[in-house]
Short mmCIF file of C-alpha atoms and ligand atoms in Angstrom, two decimals:
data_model
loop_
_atom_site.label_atom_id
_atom_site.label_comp_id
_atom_site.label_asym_id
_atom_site.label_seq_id
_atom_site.Cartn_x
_atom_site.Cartn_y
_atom_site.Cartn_z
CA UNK P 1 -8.56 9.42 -6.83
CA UNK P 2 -11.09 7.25 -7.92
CA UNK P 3 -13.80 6.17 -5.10
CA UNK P 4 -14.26 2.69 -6.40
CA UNK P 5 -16.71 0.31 -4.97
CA UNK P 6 -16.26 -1.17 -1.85
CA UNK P 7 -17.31 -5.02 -3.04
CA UNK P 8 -13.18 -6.15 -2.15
CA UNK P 9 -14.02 -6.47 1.07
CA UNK P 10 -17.01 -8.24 1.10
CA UNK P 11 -15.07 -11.65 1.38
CA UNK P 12 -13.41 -10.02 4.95
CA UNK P 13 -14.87 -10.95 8.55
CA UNK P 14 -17.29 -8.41 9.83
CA UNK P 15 -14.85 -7.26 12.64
CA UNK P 16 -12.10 -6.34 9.95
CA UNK P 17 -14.89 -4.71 7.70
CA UNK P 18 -15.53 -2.56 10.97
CA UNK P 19 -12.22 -2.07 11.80
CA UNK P 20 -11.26 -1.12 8.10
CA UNK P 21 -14.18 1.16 7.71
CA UNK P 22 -13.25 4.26 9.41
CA UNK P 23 -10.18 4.43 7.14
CA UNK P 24 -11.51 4.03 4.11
CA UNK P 25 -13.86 6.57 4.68
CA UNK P 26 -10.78 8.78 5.36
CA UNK P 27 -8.83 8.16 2.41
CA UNK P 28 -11.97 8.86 0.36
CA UNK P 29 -11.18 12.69 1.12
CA UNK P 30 -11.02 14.66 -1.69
CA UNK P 31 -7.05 15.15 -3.06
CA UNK P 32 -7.60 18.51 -2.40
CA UNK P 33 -7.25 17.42 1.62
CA UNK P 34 -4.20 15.35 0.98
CA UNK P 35 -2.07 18.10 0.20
CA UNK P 36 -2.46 18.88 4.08
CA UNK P 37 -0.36 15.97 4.88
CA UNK P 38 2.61 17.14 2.76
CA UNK P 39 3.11 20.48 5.51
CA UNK P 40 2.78 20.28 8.56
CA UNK P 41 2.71 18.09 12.14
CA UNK P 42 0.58 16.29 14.64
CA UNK P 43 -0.17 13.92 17.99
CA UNK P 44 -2.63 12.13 20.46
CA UNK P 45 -4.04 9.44 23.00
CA UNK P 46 -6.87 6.93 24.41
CA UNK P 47 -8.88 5.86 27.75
CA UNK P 48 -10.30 2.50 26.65
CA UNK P 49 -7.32 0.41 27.50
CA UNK P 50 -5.19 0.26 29.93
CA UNK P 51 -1.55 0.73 28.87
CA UNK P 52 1.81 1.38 30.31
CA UNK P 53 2.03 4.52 28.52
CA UNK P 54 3.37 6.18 31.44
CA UNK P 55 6.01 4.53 33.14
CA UNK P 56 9.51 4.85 32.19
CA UNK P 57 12.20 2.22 32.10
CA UNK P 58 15.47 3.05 32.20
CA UNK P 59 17.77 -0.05 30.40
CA UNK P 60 21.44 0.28 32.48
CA UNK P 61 24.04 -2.44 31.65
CA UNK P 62 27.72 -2.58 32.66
CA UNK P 63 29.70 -1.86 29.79
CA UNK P 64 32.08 -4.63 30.71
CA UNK P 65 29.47 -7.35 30.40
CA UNK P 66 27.65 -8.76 27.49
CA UNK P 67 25.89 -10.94 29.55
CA UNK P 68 22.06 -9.63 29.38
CA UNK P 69 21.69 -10.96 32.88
CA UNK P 70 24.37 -8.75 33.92
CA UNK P 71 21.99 -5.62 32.66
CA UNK P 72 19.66 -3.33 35.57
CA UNK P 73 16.44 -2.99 34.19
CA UNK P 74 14.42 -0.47 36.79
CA UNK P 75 10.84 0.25 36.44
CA UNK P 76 10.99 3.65 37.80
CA UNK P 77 8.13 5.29 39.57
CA UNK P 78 5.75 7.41 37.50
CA UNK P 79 5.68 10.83 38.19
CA UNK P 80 2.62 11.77 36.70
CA UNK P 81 0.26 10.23 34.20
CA UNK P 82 -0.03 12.97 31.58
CA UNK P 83 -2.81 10.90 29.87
CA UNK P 84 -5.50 11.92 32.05
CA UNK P 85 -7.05 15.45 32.89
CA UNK P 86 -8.65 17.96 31.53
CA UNK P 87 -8.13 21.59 29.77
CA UNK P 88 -8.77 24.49 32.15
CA UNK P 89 -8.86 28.22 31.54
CA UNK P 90 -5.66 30.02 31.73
CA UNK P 91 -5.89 33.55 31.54
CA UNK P 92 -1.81 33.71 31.10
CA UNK P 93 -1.90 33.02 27.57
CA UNK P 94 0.62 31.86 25.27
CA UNK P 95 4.48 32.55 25.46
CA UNK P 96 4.86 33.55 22.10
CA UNK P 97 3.22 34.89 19.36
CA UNK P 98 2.75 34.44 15.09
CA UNK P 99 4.43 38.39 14.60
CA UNK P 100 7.72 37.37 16.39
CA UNK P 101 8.42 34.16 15.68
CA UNK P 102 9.56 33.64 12.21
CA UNK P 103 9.56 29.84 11.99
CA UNK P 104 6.13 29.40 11.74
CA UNK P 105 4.27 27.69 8.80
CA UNK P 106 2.20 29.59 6.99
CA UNK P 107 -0.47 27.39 6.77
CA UNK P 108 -0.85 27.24 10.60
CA UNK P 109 -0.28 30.97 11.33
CA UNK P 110 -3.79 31.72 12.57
CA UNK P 111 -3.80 34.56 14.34
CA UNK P 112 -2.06 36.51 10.83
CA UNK P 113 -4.08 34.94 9.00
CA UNK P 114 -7.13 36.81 10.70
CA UNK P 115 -8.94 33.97 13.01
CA UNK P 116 -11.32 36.43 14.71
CA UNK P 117 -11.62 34.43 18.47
CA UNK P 118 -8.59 33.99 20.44
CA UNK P 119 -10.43 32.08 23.48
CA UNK P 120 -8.35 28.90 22.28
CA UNK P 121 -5.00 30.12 23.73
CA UNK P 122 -6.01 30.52 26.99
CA UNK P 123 -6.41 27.16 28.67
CA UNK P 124 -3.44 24.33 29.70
CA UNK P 125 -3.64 20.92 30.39
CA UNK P 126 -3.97 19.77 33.93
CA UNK P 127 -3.43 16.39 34.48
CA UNK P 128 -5.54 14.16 36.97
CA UNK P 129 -1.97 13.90 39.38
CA UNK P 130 0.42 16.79 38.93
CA UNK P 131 0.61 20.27 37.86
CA UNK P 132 2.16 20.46 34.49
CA UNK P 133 4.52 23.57 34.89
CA UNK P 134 4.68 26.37 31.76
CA UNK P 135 7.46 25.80 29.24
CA UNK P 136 10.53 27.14 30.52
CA UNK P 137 13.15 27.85 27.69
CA UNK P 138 16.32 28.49 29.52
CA UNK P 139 15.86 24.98 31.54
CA UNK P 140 15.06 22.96 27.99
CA UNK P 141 18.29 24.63 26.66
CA UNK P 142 20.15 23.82 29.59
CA UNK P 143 19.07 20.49 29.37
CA UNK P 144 20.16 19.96 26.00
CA UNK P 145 23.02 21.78 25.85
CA UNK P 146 25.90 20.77 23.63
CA UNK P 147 23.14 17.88 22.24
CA UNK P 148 21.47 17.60 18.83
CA UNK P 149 17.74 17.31 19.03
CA UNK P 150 15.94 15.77 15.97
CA UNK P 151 12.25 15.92 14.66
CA UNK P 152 11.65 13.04 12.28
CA UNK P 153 8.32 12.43 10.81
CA UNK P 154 5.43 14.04 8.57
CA UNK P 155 3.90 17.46 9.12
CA UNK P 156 3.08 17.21 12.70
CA UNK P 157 6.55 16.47 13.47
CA UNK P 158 7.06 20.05 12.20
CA UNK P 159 3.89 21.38 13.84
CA UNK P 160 5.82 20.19 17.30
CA UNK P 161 9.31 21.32 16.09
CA UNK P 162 7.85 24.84 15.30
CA UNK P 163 6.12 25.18 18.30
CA UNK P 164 9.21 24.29 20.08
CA UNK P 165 11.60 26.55 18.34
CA UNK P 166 8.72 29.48 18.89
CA UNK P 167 8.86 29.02 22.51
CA UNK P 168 13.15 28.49 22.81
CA UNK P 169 13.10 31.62 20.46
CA UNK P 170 11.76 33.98 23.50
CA UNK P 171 14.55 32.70 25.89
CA UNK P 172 17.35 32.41 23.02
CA UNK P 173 17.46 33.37 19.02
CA UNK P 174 18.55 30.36 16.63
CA UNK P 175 20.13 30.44 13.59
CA UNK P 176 19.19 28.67 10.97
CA UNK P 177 21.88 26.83 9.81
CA UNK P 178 20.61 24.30 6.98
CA UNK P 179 18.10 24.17 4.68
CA UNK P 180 16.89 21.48 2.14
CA UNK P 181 14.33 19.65 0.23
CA UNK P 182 10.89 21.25 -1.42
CA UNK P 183 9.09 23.20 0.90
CA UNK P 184 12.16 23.08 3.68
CA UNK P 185 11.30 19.58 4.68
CA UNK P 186 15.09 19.17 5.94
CA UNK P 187 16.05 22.03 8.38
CA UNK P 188 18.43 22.58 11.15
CA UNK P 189 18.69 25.56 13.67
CA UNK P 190 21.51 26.37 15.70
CA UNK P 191 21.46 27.95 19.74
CA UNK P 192 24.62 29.90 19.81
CA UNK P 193 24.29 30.32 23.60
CA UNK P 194 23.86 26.31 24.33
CA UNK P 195 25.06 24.88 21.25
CA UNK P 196 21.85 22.93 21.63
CA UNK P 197 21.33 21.74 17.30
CA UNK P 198 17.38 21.75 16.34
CA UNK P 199 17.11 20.01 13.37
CA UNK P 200 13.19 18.59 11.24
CA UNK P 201 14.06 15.21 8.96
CA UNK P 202 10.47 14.78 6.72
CA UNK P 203 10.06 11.24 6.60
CA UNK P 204 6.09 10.74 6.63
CA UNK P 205 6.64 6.75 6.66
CA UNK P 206 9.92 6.29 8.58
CA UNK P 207 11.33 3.69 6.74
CA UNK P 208 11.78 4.01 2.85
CA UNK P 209 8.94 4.98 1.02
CA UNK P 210 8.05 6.46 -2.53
CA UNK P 211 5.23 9.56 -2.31
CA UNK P 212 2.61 9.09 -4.48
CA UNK P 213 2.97 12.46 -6.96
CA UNK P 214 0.92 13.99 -9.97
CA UNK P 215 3.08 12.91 -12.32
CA UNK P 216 4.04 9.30 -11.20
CA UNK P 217 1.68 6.74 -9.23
CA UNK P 218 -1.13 7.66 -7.14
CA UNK P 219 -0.27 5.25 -4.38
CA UNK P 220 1.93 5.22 -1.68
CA UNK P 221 5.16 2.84 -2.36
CA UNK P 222 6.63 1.81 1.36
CA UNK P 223 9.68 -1.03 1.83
CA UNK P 224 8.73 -1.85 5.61
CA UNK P 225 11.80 -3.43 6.20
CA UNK P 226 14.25 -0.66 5.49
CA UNK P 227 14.29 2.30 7.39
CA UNK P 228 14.35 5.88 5.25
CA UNK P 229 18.11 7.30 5.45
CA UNK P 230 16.94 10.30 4.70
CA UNK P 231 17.24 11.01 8.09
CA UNK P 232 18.92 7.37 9.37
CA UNK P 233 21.93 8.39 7.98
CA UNK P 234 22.81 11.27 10.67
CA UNK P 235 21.73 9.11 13.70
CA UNK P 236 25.02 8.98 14.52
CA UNK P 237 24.94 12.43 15.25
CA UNK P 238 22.10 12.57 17.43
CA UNK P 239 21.25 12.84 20.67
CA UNK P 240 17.61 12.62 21.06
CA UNK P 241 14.78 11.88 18.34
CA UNK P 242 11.64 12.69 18.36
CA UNK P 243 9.31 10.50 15.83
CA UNK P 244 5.99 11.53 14.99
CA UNK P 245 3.85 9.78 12.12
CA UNK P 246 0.81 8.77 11.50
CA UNK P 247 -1.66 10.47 9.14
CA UNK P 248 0.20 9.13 5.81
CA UNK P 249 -0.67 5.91 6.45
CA UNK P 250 -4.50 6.16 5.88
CA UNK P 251 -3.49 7.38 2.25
CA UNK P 252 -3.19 4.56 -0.54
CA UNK P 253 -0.36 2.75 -0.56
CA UNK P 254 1.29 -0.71 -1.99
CA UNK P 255 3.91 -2.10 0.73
CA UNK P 256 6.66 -4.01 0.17
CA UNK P 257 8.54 -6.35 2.34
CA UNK P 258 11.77 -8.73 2.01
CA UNK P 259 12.08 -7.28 -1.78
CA UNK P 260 8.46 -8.78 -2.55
CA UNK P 261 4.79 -6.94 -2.18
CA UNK P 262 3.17 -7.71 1.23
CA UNK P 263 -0.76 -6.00 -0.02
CA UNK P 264 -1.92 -2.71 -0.01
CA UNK P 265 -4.48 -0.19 1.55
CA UNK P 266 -7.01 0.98 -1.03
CA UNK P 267 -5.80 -0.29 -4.75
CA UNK P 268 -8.65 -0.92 -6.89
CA UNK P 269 -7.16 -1.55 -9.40
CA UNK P 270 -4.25 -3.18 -8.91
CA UNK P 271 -3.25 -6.97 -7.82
CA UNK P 272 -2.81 -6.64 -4.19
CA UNK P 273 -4.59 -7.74 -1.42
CA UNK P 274 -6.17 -5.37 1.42
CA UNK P 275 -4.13 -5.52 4.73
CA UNK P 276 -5.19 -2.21 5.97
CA UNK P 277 -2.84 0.06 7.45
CA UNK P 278 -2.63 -0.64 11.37
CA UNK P 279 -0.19 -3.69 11.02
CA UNK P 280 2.12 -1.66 8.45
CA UNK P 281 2.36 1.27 10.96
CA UNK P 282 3.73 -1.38 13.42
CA UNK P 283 6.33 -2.79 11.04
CA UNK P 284 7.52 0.54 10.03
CA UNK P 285 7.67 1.53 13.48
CA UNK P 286 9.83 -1.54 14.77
CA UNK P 287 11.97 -1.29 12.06
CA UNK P 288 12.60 2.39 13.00
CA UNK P 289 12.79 1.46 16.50
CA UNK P 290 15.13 -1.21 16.23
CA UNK P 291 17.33 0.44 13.54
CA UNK P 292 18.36 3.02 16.40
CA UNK P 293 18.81 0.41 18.69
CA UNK P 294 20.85 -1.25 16.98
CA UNK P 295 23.25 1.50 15.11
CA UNK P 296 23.47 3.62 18.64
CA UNK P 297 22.56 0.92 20.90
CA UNK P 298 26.00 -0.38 21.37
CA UNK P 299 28.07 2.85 20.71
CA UNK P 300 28.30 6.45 21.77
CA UNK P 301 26.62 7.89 24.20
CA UNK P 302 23.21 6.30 23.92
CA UNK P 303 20.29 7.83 22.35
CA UNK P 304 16.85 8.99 23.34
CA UNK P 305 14.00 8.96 21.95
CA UNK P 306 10.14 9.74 22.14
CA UNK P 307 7.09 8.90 20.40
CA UNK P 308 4.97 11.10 20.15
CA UNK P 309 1.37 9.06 19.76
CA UNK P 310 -1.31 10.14 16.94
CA UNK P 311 -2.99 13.32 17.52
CA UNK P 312 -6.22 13.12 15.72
CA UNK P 313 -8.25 15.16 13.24
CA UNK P 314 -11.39 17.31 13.82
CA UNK P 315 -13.63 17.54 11.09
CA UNK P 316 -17.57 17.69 11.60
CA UNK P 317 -19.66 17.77 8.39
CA UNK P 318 -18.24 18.53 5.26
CA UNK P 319 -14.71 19.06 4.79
CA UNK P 320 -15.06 21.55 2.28
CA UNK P 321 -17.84 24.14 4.29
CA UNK P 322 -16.50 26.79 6.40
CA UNK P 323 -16.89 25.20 9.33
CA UNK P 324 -15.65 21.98 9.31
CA UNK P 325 -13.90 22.14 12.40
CA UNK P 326 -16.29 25.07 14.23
CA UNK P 327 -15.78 24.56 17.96
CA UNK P 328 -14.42 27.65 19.41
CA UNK P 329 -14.15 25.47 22.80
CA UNK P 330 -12.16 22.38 24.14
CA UNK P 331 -14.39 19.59 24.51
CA UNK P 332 -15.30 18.82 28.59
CA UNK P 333 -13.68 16.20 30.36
CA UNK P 334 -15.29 12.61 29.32
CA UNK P 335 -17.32 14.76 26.58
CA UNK P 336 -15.11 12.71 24.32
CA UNK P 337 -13.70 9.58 24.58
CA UNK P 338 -10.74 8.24 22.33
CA UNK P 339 -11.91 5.30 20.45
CA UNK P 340 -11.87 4.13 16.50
CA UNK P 341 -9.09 4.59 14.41
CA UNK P 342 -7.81 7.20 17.16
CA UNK P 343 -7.12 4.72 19.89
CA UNK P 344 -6.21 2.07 17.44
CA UNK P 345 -3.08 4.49 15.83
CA UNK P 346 -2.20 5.31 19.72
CA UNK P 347 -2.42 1.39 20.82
CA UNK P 348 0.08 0.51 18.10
CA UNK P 349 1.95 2.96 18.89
CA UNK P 350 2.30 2.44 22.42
CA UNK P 351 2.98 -1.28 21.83
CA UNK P 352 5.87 -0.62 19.62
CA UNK P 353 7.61 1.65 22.26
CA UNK P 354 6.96 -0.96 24.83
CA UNK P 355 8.17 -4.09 22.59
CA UNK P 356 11.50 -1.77 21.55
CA UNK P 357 12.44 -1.42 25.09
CA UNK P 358 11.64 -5.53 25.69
CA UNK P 359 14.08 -5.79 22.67
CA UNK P 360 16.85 -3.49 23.78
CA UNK P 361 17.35 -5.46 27.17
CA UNK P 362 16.76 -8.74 25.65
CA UNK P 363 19.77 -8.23 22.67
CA UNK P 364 21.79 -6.95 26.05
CA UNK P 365 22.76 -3.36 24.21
CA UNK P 366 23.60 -0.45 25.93
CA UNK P 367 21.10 2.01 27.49
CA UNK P 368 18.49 4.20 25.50
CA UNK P 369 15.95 5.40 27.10
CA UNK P 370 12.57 4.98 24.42
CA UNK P 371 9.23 6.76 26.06
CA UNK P 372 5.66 7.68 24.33
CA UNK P 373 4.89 11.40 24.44
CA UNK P 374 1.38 10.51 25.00
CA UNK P 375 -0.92 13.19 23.44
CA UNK P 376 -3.87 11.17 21.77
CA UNK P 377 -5.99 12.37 24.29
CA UNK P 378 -4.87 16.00 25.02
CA UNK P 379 -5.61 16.66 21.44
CA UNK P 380 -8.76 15.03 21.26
CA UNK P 381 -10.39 17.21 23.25
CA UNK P 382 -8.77 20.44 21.51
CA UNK P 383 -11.44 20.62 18.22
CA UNK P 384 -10.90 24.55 18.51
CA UNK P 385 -7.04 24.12 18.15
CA UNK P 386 -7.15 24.19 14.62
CA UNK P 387 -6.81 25.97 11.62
CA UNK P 388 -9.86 25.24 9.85
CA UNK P 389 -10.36 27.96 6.77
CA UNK P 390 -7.78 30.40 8.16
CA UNK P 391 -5.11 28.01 6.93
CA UNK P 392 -5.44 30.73 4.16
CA UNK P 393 -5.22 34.04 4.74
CA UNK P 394 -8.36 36.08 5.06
CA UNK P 395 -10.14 33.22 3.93
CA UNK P 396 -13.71 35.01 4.13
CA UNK P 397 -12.56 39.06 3.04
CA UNK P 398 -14.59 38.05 -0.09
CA UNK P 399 -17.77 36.94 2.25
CA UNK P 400 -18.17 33.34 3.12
CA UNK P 401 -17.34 31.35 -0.77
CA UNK P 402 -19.06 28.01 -1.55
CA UNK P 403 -16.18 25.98 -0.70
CA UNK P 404 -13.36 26.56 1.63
CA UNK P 405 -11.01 24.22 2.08
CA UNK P 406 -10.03 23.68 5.66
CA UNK P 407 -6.98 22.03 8.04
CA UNK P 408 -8.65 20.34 11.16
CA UNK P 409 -5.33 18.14 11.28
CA UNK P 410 -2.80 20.79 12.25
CA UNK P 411 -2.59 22.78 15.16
CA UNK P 412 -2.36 26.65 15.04
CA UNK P 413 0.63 28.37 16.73
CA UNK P 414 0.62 29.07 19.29
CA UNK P 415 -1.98 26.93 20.17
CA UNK P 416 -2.56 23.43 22.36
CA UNK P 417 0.58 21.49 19.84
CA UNK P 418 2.31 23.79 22.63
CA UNK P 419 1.24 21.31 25.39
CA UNK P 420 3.19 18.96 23.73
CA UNK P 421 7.11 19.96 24.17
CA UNK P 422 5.71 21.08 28.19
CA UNK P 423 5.29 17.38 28.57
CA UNK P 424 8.41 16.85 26.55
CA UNK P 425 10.20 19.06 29.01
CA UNK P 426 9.00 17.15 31.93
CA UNK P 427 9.85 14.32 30.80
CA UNK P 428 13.56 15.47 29.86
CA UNK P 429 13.75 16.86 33.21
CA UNK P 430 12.57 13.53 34.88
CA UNK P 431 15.60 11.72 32.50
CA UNK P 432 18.22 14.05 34.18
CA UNK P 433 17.63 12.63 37.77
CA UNK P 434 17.47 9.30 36.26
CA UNK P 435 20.96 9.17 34.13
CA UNK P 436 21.29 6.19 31.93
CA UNK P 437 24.41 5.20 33.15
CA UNK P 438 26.78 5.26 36.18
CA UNK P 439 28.44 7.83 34.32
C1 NAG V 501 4.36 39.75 20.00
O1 NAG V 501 5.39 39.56 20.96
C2 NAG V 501 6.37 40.55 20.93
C3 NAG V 501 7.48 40.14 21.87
O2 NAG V 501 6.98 39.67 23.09
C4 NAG V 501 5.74 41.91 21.30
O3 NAG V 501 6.71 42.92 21.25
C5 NAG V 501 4.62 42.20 20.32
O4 NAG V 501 3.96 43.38 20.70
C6 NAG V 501 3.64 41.07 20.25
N1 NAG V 501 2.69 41.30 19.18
C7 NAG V 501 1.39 41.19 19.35
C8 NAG V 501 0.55 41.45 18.17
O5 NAG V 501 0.90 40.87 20.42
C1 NAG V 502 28.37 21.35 20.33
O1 NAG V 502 27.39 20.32 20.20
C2 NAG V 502 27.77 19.25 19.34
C3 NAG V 502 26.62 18.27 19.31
O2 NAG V 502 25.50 18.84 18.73
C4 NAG V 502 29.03 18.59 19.83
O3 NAG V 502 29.43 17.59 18.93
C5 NAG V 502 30.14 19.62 19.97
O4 NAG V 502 31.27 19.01 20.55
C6 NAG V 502 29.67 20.76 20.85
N1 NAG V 502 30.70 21.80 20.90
C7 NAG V 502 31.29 22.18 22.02
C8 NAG V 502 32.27 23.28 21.90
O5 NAG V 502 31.03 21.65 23.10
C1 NAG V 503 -2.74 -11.65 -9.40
O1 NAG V 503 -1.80 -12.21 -8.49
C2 NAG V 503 -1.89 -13.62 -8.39
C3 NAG V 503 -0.97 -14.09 -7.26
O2 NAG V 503 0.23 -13.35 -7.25
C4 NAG V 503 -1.55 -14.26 -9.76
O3 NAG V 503 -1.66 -15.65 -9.67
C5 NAG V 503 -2.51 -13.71 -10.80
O4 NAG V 503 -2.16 -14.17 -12.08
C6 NAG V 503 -2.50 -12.18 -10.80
N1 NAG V 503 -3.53 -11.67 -11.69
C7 NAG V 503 -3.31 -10.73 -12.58
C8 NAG V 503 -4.49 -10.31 -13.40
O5 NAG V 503 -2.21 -10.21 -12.74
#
């Protein structure tokens, strides 16, 4: 990747120049960096604006009407704002650990891969509110029983999904039942004892897109309008999704729209203008959105599904030193504040969930229930959470090299990506008193 000069933007506003900076910065990273993003999984949120992140709605209509007026649309009370709080000590510890596991990546495998401090796994999340319990594995089974969960996204989708399976494995073993793609990238894992189905679907973009590759172009090719059925093609098999993108976008891409080429983030070179990447996360994102709607929205048994909001990265100096993501500590409550790119990523994402719901009751379809998993925050404040150089093995056995390359993107497991599927849990628990349907 070339770096290019910057002089196509210096016909934009100031406020999109500011707004385009931080990403252009970011998909300056060496290649060597982007060859994070094709592994594993990630999430996040932000305190500068106020949101509904929280609440859920629950979209009810009468099967025997069509009428949209005839549909119950409750706001139901929040339970607890997940958002907000702050990490405390815990001397408990995790639930499960990198020897016993046997789903976890290898790139986020810390502890076997010799990372000499363990202080990370021992704090939780405690919300401003509520006590977030400890994952429970027998309940989430329970839950899900006879059900088909699906992961669908880029590596942090599989970061979650690990950490999940990890944490069901100590309650129940899977099986692992399917395999495909380079690298596993389509997987599906079988509970005997709940016939609950745990499946990963890598679609980094959501809708149809073409991965920039060595041998073929070094952009990004996405068709905004079509949703990827690389994974779409199943839906009618599952029972709950959870979608988690994010990081491709900042990497250079050409988009495509109604069969014609809408612009492009970061293509010297070629004849496209800059739109930056915010507004194409939003199209690919309603397109998703509404593509379940509308294939499950009006047959079956519903369908839920979560967002799980951008989770983001960690590194401090250069990317290539040892310690690029040094902290050893979670950052103090307002220490930190989620801002930038971060809190843009979450916004959108947010916004999408909320406009999705909007369009479910306004088209009059039958319930799904369509909630945030809000993490932005939680994550922020977790700079010790990740792999850094011990993404390789032993990285330093040789003494401390001249270059390192490092993953402050990913979370280790265990590690705080575990926080993530205990608010999951909660809010699965919260769905089961609140049933979609008069069933
Ligand atoms: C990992 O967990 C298993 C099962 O709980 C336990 O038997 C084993 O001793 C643990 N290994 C380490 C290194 O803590
Ligand atoms: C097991 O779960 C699947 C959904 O994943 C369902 O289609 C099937 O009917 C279930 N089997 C039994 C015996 O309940
Ligand atoms: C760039 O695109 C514009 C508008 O599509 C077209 O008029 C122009 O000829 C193109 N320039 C080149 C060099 O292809």
């Amino acid at each position: 990747m070339k770096m290019g000069s910057m002089n196509q933007f210096k016909d934009q506003s100031l406020s999109f120049t500011k707004k385009l900076l931080p990403y252009v910065i970011y998909s300056l990273l060496p290649i060597a960096l982007l060859r994070l993003y094709f592994n594993p999984l990630p999430f996040l949120p932000s305190t500068e604006t106020e949101l509904p992140h929280s609440n859920s709605i629950t979209i009810t209509s009468h099967s025997s009407s069509s009428s949209p007026s005839a549909e119950k649309v409750r706001t139901l009370e929040t339970h607890c704002d997940y958002f907000n709080g702050k990490w405390i000590r815990d001397k408990r510890g995790p639930l499960y650990n990198g020897t016993t596991c046997g789903t976890i990546k290898e790139g986020q495998n810390c502890i076997s891969h010799g990372r000499p401090d363990m202080g990370y796994l021992y704090w939780r999340w405690k919300p401003s509110e509520c006590h977030l319990p400890r994952f429970e594995p027998e309940t989430f089974l329970q839950l899900l029983q006879n059900k088909h969960l699906a992961f669908v996204g880029d590596s942090m989708a599989r970061n979650q999904l690990e950490s999940l399976l990890c944490m069901l494995a100590t309650a129940s073993t899977p099986n692992l039942v399917y395999r495909n793609g380079e690298d596993n990238k389509f997987r599906r894992w079988h509970f005997p004892s709940h016939n609950v189905s745990v499946s990963v679907y890598w679609s980094p973009f959501l809708v149809e897109g073409i991965e920039k590759s060595n041998t073929g172009p070094n952009h990004n090719k996405l068709f905004l309008d079509h949703v990827d059925e690389k994974w779409a093609k199943d839906l009618d098999q599952m029972d709950m999704i959870v979608l988690s993108i994010g990081h491709w976008f900042l990497h250079p891409a050409v988009y495509f729209e109604s069969g014609s080429a809408l612009g492009c983030h970061y293509c010297p070179g070629l004849n496209h203008t800059e739109i930056g990447f915010y507004d194409v996360l939003r199209k690919a994102l309603r397109t998703t959105l509404n593509s379940i709607i509308e294939r499950r929205g009006r047959k079956g048994s519903g369908i839920d599904v979560i967002v799980t909001t951008f989770s983001p990265a960690h590194f401090e100096g250069e990317w290539d030193k040892a310690g690029a993501c040094p902290k050893t500590k979670p950052y103090r409550n307002g220490e930190k504040e989620v801002e930038g790119m971060d809190a843009d990523m979450r916004k959108t994402e947010i916004e999408e969930v909320e406009a999705a719901k909007t369009n479910a009751i306004a088209k009059g379809f039958k319930w799904s229930r369509l909630e945030a998993l809000d993490v932005t925050k939680l994550a922020l404040l977790r700079p010790d959470g990740h792999p850094g150089p011990y993404m390789h093995p032993f990285p330093f056995a040789n003494g401390v090299q001249e270059r390192v390359q490092n993953d402050c993107v990913h979370w280790c497991l265990p590690g705080p990506v575990d926080t993530w599927n205990e608010i999951f849990l909660q809010k699965i628990k919260k769905w089961k008193h609140q049933p979609r349907s008069e069933e």
